[in-house]
Amino acid sequence: MSVNSKTKYIFITGGVVSSLGKGIASASIGLLLKSRGLKVTILKFDPYINVDPGTLSPYQHGEVYVTDDGAETDLDLGHYERFISENMTRRNNSTTGQIYYSVIKKERRGDYLGKTVQVIPHITDEIKRRITEAGDANIEYDIVIVEVGGTIGDIESLPFLEAIRQMCLDVGNQNAVNIHLTLVPYINAAGEFKTKPTQHSVMRLREIGIQADILLCRCETHLDEESKDKIGLFCNVAKNAVIEALDVSTIYEVPLIFEEGGVGDLIVERLNLQTPKPDLVEWKRFVEKVKNPRETVKIAVCGKYVGLKDSYKSIIESFVHAGVANNARVEVEWIDSEEIESNGISGRFKEVSGILIPGGFGDRGIEGKIATAKYARENKVPYFGICLGMQCAIIEFARNVCGWENANGVEFSKNTSHPVIDLMEEQKNISNLGGTMRLGAYNCKIKPATQTYEMYGQSEIVERHRHRYEVNNLYVDEFEKKGLTASGINPETNLVEIVELRDHPWYLGVQFHPELKSRVLTGHPLFRAFVKAAITYKNSHQQA
Ligand code: GLN
């Protein structure tokens, strides 16, 4: 197998229980190495058989993160992009489904020349190929970080671990580091930390042929020296490589505690890399601001999946970034749109200074969202409609301002008299659900002298999409006459990408997903402006 001689690999696995924050750990290590001047990318392997998470319910999987090149990927890629501030591609996320799909296609073509196709070596070779080809094909990386989804002991992740074992041999030990994230629980009744789950997890790894080099030990309080000694001894890991990964109040602090624990130094020593110390000054400043905001502002997010916050991961993080940019903390009030449908809107938004309706699919809760958009328009509450949230604002405007009572989106009513949100022409003959939406980065031209232009400060932008339906251009002139301006247009297709209400302090709808492009230190211009408008609203209403 050909591997880039310069590139070094970091493999990150998780043990004991899920949800220890492997994605954040991978992203944090990526940031630490990038801050030392290295070229880094991060690859996520998902052991499930779905080709991608695009067809999975948000309840099963959380948010689907879309890359510029239109891949529907795991939400960890959002953490990677936000932490290391590099664009991911479809080559940064592979699933078991994709891997088998490629191997089976090759088999059908006859590429295996009569051989029996097996997990070892054919599946493992395909996994290794994806490791060596991770990221942007035009960039030669110093470091490729590989995160393996799932927990050690899962049947599904075995081929990935076997591929990693082989890969370590292929590139040599000096070019690969194995990092294992584990849990060290403190048992109150015994009054001590318990290291056995970690010992067992590392033992499982060793049975597969992988020796952990660094252990990141999640713990609720400081790990005592005795426990560290014990973990080191039983897991065959140097004591200074047993790192305490203490619970922190914000995920953005994780890179800082890792650096303090010596993770960066350990990795570069182990890989024989000469680098300066990382420059984390701005990151530290950001974390300080997250922890010490000058004020708090409450914003409602009104959606269908509010029971599972992972469905709106990027929106939540965008609020953190935009909050810092405004020296504020955004407190999100989750509102179930179905609850608005059954209980009415009265008093529900009294406490909030802004309303965001996020993306979504299907007609459940849709009338609650439309009523919410109406409330925000009439009461001059800052409103941010994203994708479905924009479509709701359009439907509401068509019904209540243009007077077309039955206006609707054809996703919700096929026989509406005014299909103000319609299926795109190229979507009409599509029958497969997977990977067939309008996906990824598209250009948008901003109209001069609009609020939108002021926020972006430029007339050409690129944003990411994931939807099938669009504003129907038949109605755009009438919207304009009545006060709703199409302030952003796709220059190639003439589709409406952004609308703003003229007679309102801040009322914006976007067909794309700006939350996918919010980065830690800068935030997204629309989120920054929305939070600012919410603060202004709050202050004016406090005085009143
Ligand atoms: N269901 C809508 C569409 O497909 C909106 C999608 C979304 O909000 N991501 O157009």
Short mmCIF file of C-alpha atoms and ligand atoms in Angstrom, two decimals, residues 359-361 387-388 391 411 466-469 513, ligand 1:
data_model
loop_
_atom_site.label_atom_id
_atom_site.label_comp_id
_atom_site.label_asym_id
_atom_site.label_seq_id
_atom_site.Cartn_x
_atom_site.Cartn_y
_atom_site.Cartn_z
CA GLY A 359 -34.63 23.49 9.43
CA GLY A 360 -36.96 20.53 9.39
CA PHE A 361 -39.00 18.14 7.28
CA CYS A 387 -34.46 26.77 5.63
CA LEU A 388 -37.86 25.45 6.77
CA GLN A 391 -40.37 28.75 4.17
CA GLU A 411 -44.52 19.64 1.03
CA ARG A 466 -29.91 20.85 2.34
CA HIS A 467 -33.47 20.97 1.04
CA ARG A 468 -35.82 19.99 -1.80
CA TYR A 469 -38.24 22.90 -1.87
CA HIS A 513 -27.88 26.75 6.72
N1 GLN B 1 -38.33 20.45 4.22
C1 GLN B 1 -37.81 21.60 3.57
C2 GLN B 1 -37.25 21.28 2.19
O1 GLN B 1 -36.91 20.16 1.91
C3 GLN B 1 -36.78 22.30 4.41
C4 GLN B 1 -35.53 21.50 4.61
C5 GLN B 1 -34.67 22.05 5.71
O2 GLN B 1 -35.13 22.83 6.53
N2 GLN B 1 -33.43 21.62 5.77
O3 GLN B 1 -37.13 22.17 1.38
#
